Amino acid sequence: MPPSAPGLSRRAALALGTATLAAPAIARAERFPSRPIRLIVPWPPGGSADSQLRSLADLATTALGQTVLVENRSGARGLLGAQALLQAAPDGYMLSQHHLSVLRHPFMTQARSWDPVEDFTPVIGLTGWLFGVVVRSDSPIRDWAGYVAAARAKPGRMTYSTSGIGTSNHIAMEDLCARLGIEMTHVPFRGTTEGVTALLGGQIDSIADSSAWVPQVEAGKFRLLCVWSPERAKRFPEVPTLRDLGIDLVVTSPYGIAGPKGMDPGVVRVLHDAFKAALLSPENTAIREKWDMPLSYMDTEAYRDFTMQRAAYEKAMVERLKLSTDG
């Protein structure tokens, strides 16, 4: 027990001593994190984002001293993670991948959804996707010019898949079709891997999506016609970008991690630092290089600014292309 100060009663001194002893225990109880963290991946297992985020979770587990559990919730155009965050406590124990469809969705529906900026807490910006258009290797279409010619010859009959209505790649394809004066039929799936299965089975004509198709291209089962990155992919240096083809369009769709609205800045800082170290590690770098995913690191403040600016852009694009999910 600490010695009594002048004028301090024995009872008060005992209370002070008890509080002094209890303080470290309280601090330990409030230390973050003190239990496992759930990270929602709103896509099926096996794709590029799932692989990158699982690697990130494994690496952050070591730094945080608590398990980061990946939970796949596919469907609804990748919006189930955002929906879960709206119902979650802002304590840092539920997070989700935060991608552009989350910022775009409120502008595509009259139904009640969310404010794309105010209803989430940005944590960190991570990476983006390598997008491209692929056909089966036994297709008569040999290159992008042949793809456009085939679509022009069969208005509305050629199909392409994406990971959902209103995703970045869907909007990009609608933009491309408008620029080129062609009409195609969009076939949305819950994730890129489902499109790969459908193309292998001959159920669709092409995929316009992120790089879950890489293994099939490398195995000679698919033919990659173009990529949408600023430069050619290191893995496929012979494949042109859209800019190489005379189309001034770049699509990488940067994504990050966010939590519920109102998270404590100290908790956000802990999460940011752990995920940043994981993102820049050799292990996660190797995963991103495997899928040709560009590094798009943003700290919490920069990522918040990005979401604000990008939400305004997405609203303008939705209005320009007259996109709606209301039927």
Coordinates of C-alpha atoms in Angstrom, one line a residue:
M1 CA 0.0 0.0 0.0
P2 CA 1.4 3.5 -0.8
P3 CA 2.3 5.7 2.2
S4 CA -0.5 8.0 3.4
A5 CA -0.3 11.6 2.2
P6 CA -0.8 14.3 4.8
G7 CA -4.5 14.7 5.6
L8 CA -5.4 11.5 3.8
S9 CA -7.5 9.1 5.8
R10 CA -6.5 5.4 6.1
R11 CA -9.7 4.4 4.2
A12 CA -8.9 6.9 1.4
A13 CA -5.3 5.7 1.3
L14 CA -6.5 2.1 0.9
A15 CA -8.8 3.1 -1.9
L16 CA -6.0 4.9 -3.7
G17 CA -3.8 1.9 -3.3
T18 CA -6.5 -0.4 -4.7
A19 CA -7.1 1.9 -7.7
T20 CA -3.3 2.1 -8.3
L21 CA -3.1 -1.7 -8.4
A22 CA -6.2 -2.0 -10.6
A23 CA -5.1 0.5 -13.2
P24 CA -2.7 -1.8 -15.1
A25 CA -5.3 -4.6 -15.1
I26 CA -7.8 -2.2 -16.6
A27 CA -5.3 -1.0 -19.2
R28 CA -4.6 -4.6 -20.1
A29 CA -8.3 -5.3 -20.5
E30 CA -8.8 -2.4 -22.8
R31 CA -5.7 -3.1 -25.0
F32 CA -6.6 -3.7 -28.6
P33 CA -6.9 -6.3 -29.9
S34 CA -7.9 -8.7 -27.1
R35 CA -9.7 -11.2 -29.3
P36 CA -9.8 -12.4 -32.9
I37 CA -10.7 -9.9 -35.7
R38 CA -13.0 -10.8 -38.6
L39 CA -12.1 -9.6 -42.1
I40 CA -14.9 -10.1 -44.6
V41 CA -13.9 -10.9 -48.2
P42 CA -17.1 -10.3 -50.2
W43 CA -16.1 -12.7 -53.0
P44 CA -15.8 -16.5 -53.4
P45 CA -12.5 -18.2 -52.3
G46 CA -9.8 -18.6 -54.9
G47 CA -9.7 -15.3 -56.7
S48 CA -7.0 -12.6 -56.6
A49 CA -8.5 -10.4 -53.9
D50 CA -9.2 -13.5 -51.7
S51 CA -5.6 -14.7 -52.1
Q52 CA -4.2 -11.2 -51.3
L53 CA -6.4 -10.6 -48.3
R54 CA -5.8 -14.0 -46.8
S55 CA -2.1 -13.5 -47.0
L56 CA -2.6 -10.1 -45.4
A57 CA -4.7 -11.6 -42.6
D58 CA -2.1 -14.3 -41.9
L59 CA 0.7 -11.8 -41.7
A60 CA -1.2 -9.2 -39.6
T61 CA -2.1 -12.0 -37.2
T62 CA 1.5 -12.2 -36.1
A63 CA 1.8 -8.4 -35.7
L64 CA -1.4 -8.0 -33.8
G65 CA -1.1 -11.0 -31.5
Q66 CA -4.6 -12.1 -32.4
T67 CA -6.0 -14.1 -35.2
V68 CA -7.4 -12.2 -38.2
L69 CA -10.1 -14.6 -39.5
V70 CA -11.1 -14.3 -43.2
E71 CA -14.8 -14.8 -43.8
N72 CA -16.0 -15.1 -47.4
R73 CA -19.5 -13.6 -48.1
S74 CA -20.0 -13.7 -51.8
G75 CA -22.9 -12.4 -53.8
A76 CA -24.8 -9.1 -54.1
R77 CA -22.1 -7.7 -56.3
G78 CA -19.6 -7.7 -53.5
L79 CA -21.7 -5.6 -51.2
L80 CA -22.3 -8.1 -48.3
G81 CA -19.2 -6.9 -46.4
A82 CA -20.4 -3.3 -46.5
Q83 CA -23.8 -4.4 -45.3
A84 CA -22.3 -6.3 -42.4
L85 CA -20.3 -3.2 -41.3
L86 CA -23.5 -1.2 -41.1
Q87 CA -24.7 -3.5 -38.3
A88 CA -21.3 -4.0 -36.6
A89 CA -20.0 -2.3 -33.4
P90 CA -17.2 0.2 -34.2
D91 CA -14.7 -1.6 -32.0
G92 CA -12.3 -2.8 -34.7
Y93 CA -13.3 -6.5 -34.5
M94 CA -15.1 -6.5 -37.8
L95 CA -13.6 -5.2 -41.0
S96 CA -14.2 -5.7 -44.7
Q97 CA -12.6 -5.2 -48.0
H98 CA -13.6 -1.8 -49.2
H99 CA -13.9 -1.6 -53.0
L100 CA -15.3 0.8 -55.6
S101 CA -18.7 -1.0 -55.9
V102 CA -19.3 0.0 -52.2
L103 CA -18.8 3.7 -53.2
R104 CA -20.9 3.3 -56.4
H105 CA -23.9 1.4 -55.1
P106 CA -25.9 4.2 -53.4
F107 CA -26.0 6.1 -56.7
M108 CA -27.4 3.1 -58.6
T109 CA -30.5 2.5 -56.5
Q110 CA -33.5 4.4 -55.0
A111 CA -33.6 2.0 -52.2
R112 CA -32.1 2.9 -48.8
S113 CA -28.4 1.9 -48.6
W114 CA -25.6 4.0 -47.1
D115 CA -23.5 7.1 -47.4
P116 CA -20.4 5.9 -49.2
V117 CA -18.1 8.2 -47.2
E118 CA -19.8 8.9 -43.9
D119 CA -21.0 5.4 -43.0
F120 CA -17.6 3.7 -42.9
T121 CA -14.2 4.2 -41.3
P122 CA -11.3 3.9 -43.8
V123 CA -8.3 2.0 -42.5
I124 CA -5.8 1.5 -45.3
G125 CA -5.6 1.5 -49.1
L126 CA -4.0 -1.7 -50.4
T127 CA -3.9 -2.6 -54.1
G128 CA -5.9 -3.0 -57.2
W129 CA -6.7 -5.6 -59.8
L130 CA -5.3 -6.5 -63.2
F131 CA -8.3 -6.6 -65.5
G132 CA -8.5 -8.0 -69.0
V133 CA -10.7 -9.7 -71.6
V134 CA -10.2 -13.4 -72.3
V135 CA -11.7 -15.9 -74.6
R136 CA -11.2 -19.7 -74.9
S137 CA -8.1 -20.7 -76.8
D138 CA -10.2 -22.6 -79.3
S139 CA -12.2 -19.5 -80.1
P140 CA -11.9 -18.1 -83.7
I141 CA -11.2 -14.7 -82.1
R142 CA -7.5 -14.2 -82.2
D143 CA -7.1 -10.6 -80.9
W144 CA -8.9 -7.5 -79.8
A145 CA -9.7 -6.4 -83.3
G146 CA -11.3 -9.8 -84.0
Y147 CA -13.3 -9.5 -80.7
V148 CA -14.7 -6.1 -81.7
A149 CA -15.5 -7.3 -85.2
A150 CA -17.3 -10.4 -83.9
A151 CA -19.4 -8.3 -81.5
R152 CA -20.2 -5.9 -84.3
A153 CA -21.3 -8.8 -86.6
K154 CA -23.6 -10.2 -83.9
P155 CA -25.2 -7.3 -82.0
G156 CA -26.3 -8.3 -78.6
R157 CA -25.5 -12.0 -79.0
M158 CA -21.9 -12.1 -77.8
T159 CA -21.6 -12.4 -74.0
Y160 CA -19.1 -11.4 -71.4
S161 CA -19.0 -12.1 -67.7
T162 CA -18.1 -9.9 -64.7
S163 CA -18.3 -10.3 -61.0
G164 CA -21.6 -8.4 -60.8
I165 CA -23.8 -5.6 -62.0
G166 CA -22.3 -2.2 -61.4
T167 CA -18.8 -3.4 -60.7
S168 CA -15.8 -1.5 -62.1
N169 CA -15.3 -3.9 -64.9
H170 CA -19.0 -3.9 -65.8
I171 CA -18.9 -0.1 -66.1
A172 CA -15.7 -0.3 -68.1
M173 CA -17.2 -2.7 -70.6
E174 CA -20.3 -0.6 -70.9
D175 CA -18.1 2.4 -71.6
L176 CA -16.0 0.4 -74.1
C177 CA -19.1 -0.8 -76.0
A178 CA -20.4 2.8 -76.1
R179 CA -17.1 4.1 -77.4
L180 CA -16.8 1.3 -80.1
G181 CA -20.5 1.4 -81.1
I182 CA -21.0 -2.3 -80.3
E183 CA -23.7 -4.1 -78.3
M184 CA -22.9 -7.1 -76.0
T185 CA -24.8 -9.1 -73.4
H186 CA -23.6 -8.9 -69.8
V187 CA -23.6 -12.1 -67.7
P188 CA -23.0 -11.2 -64.0
F189 CA -21.6 -13.8 -61.5
R190 CA -20.9 -13.6 -57.8
G191 CA -17.1 -13.6 -58.5
T192 CA -14.5 -14.0 -61.1
T193 CA -13.9 -17.7 -60.5
E194 CA -17.5 -18.4 -61.5
G195 CA -16.9 -16.7 -64.8
V196 CA -13.8 -18.9 -65.3
T197 CA -15.9 -22.0 -64.8
A198 CA -18.6 -20.8 -67.2
L199 CA -16.0 -20.0 -69.9
L200 CA -14.3 -23.3 -69.5
G201 CA -17.8 -24.9 -70.0
G202 CA -18.6 -22.9 -73.0
Q203 CA -21.5 -21.2 -71.4
I204 CA -20.2 -17.7 -72.2
D205 CA -18.1 -16.2 -75.0
S206 CA -15.6 -14.1 -72.9
I207 CA -14.6 -12.8 -69.5
A208 CA -14.0 -9.2 -68.7
D209 CA -12.8 -9.3 -65.2
S210 CA -9.8 -9.5 -62.8
S211 CA -7.1 -12.0 -63.0
A212 CA -8.6 -15.2 -61.8
W213 CA -8.1 -16.3 -65.4
V214 CA -4.3 -16.1 -65.2
P215 CA -3.8 -19.9 -64.6
Q216 CA -6.0 -20.8 -67.6
V217 CA -4.1 -18.3 -69.8
E218 CA -0.8 -19.7 -68.7
A219 CA -2.1 -23.3 -69.3
G220 CA -3.1 -22.4 -72.8
K221 CA -6.8 -22.8 -72.1
F222 CA -7.7 -19.1 -72.5
R223 CA -6.4 -16.4 -74.8
L224 CA -5.8 -12.9 -73.3
L225 CA -6.8 -10.2 -75.7
C226 CA -6.0 -7.0 -73.7
V227 CA -5.3 -5.7 -70.2
W228 CA -6.7 -2.5 -68.7
S229 CA -3.6 -1.5 -66.7
P230 CA -1.5 1.6 -67.4
E231 CA 1.4 -0.5 -68.6
R232 CA 1.5 -4.1 -70.0
A233 CA 1.5 -6.8 -67.4
K234 CA 5.0 -8.2 -66.7
R235 CA 3.6 -11.7 -67.0
F236 CA 2.1 -11.0 -70.4
P237 CA 4.3 -8.5 -72.1
E238 CA 3.0 -9.3 -75.6
V239 CA -0.6 -8.5 -74.6
P240 CA -1.6 -4.9 -75.4
T241 CA -3.2 -2.4 -73.0
L242 CA -6.3 -0.5 -74.0
R243 CA -4.1 2.5 -74.5
D244 CA -2.0 0.4 -76.9
L245 CA -5.2 -0.2 -78.8
G246 CA -6.0 3.5 -79.1
I247 CA -8.5 3.5 -76.2
D248 CA -7.7 6.0 -73.5
L249 CA -9.0 4.0 -70.6
V250 CA -7.2 2.6 -67.5
V251 CA -9.1 0.4 -64.9
T252 CA -7.3 -1.0 -61.8
S253 CA -10.1 -0.4 -59.3
P254 CA -8.0 0.2 -56.1
Y255 CA -9.4 -1.3 -52.9
G256 CA -8.6 -1.2 -49.2
I257 CA -9.9 -2.1 -45.8
A258 CA -12.6 -0.3 -43.8
G259 CA -14.5 -0.7 -40.6
P260 CA -17.9 0.5 -39.2
K261 CA -18.5 4.2 -38.8
G262 CA -17.1 5.8 -35.6
M263 CA -14.0 3.7 -34.9
D264 CA -11.5 5.0 -32.4
P265 CA -8.5 6.6 -34.1
G266 CA -6.1 4.7 -31.9
V267 CA -7.6 1.4 -32.9
V268 CA -7.5 2.4 -36.6
R269 CA -3.8 3.3 -36.1
V270 CA -3.0 -0.2 -34.7
L271 CA -4.8 -1.9 -37.6
H272 CA -3.3 0.4 -40.2
D273 CA 0.2 -0.3 -39.0
A274 CA -0.2 -4.0 -38.9
F275 CA -1.8 -4.2 -42.4
K276 CA 0.8 -1.8 -43.8
A277 CA 3.6 -4.0 -42.6
A278 CA 1.8 -7.1 -44.0
L279 CA 1.1 -5.4 -47.4
L280 CA 4.8 -4.4 -47.9
S281 CA 6.2 -7.7 -46.8
P282 CA 8.0 -10.0 -49.2
E283 CA 5.2 -12.6 -48.7
N284 CA 2.3 -10.4 -49.7
T285 CA 4.4 -8.7 -52.4
A286 CA 4.8 -12.2 -53.9
I287 CA 1.1 -12.8 -53.9
R288 CA 0.4 -9.5 -55.6
E289 CA 3.0 -10.2 -58.2
K290 CA 1.5 -13.6 -58.8
W291 CA -1.8 -11.9 -59.7
D292 CA -0.2 -8.8 -61.3
M293 CA -1.9 -6.6 -58.7
P294 CA -0.5 -3.0 -58.6
L295 CA 0.5 -1.6 -55.3
S296 CA -1.9 1.2 -54.3
Y297 CA -0.9 1.9 -50.7
M298 CA -2.6 4.8 -49.0
D299 CA -2.5 5.7 -45.3
T300 CA -5.7 6.3 -43.4
E301 CA -6.0 10.0 -44.2
A302 CA -5.1 9.6 -47.9
Y303 CA -7.5 6.7 -48.2
R304 CA -10.3 8.8 -46.7
D305 CA -9.6 11.5 -49.2
F306 CA -9.6 9.0 -52.0
T307 CA -13.0 7.6 -51.0
M308 CA -14.4 11.1 -51.0
Q309 CA -13.1 12.0 -54.4
R310 CA -13.9 8.7 -55.9
A311 CA -17.5 8.7 -54.7
A312 CA -18.1 11.9 -56.6
Y313 CA -16.6 10.3 -59.7
E314 CA -18.7 7.2 -59.4
K315 CA -21.8 9.3 -59.0
A316 CA -21.0 11.1 -62.2
M317 CA -20.3 7.9 -64.1
V318 CA -23.5 6.2 -63.0
E319 CA -25.5 9.2 -64.1
R320 CA -23.6 9.4 -67.4
L321 CA -24.1 5.7 -68.2
K322 CA -27.7 5.7 -66.7
L323 CA -26.9 2.6 -64.6
S324 CA -29.4 1.2 -62.1
T325 CA -29.9 -1.9 -60.1
D326 CA -33.6 -1.2 -59.5
G327 CA -34.8 -3.2 -62.6

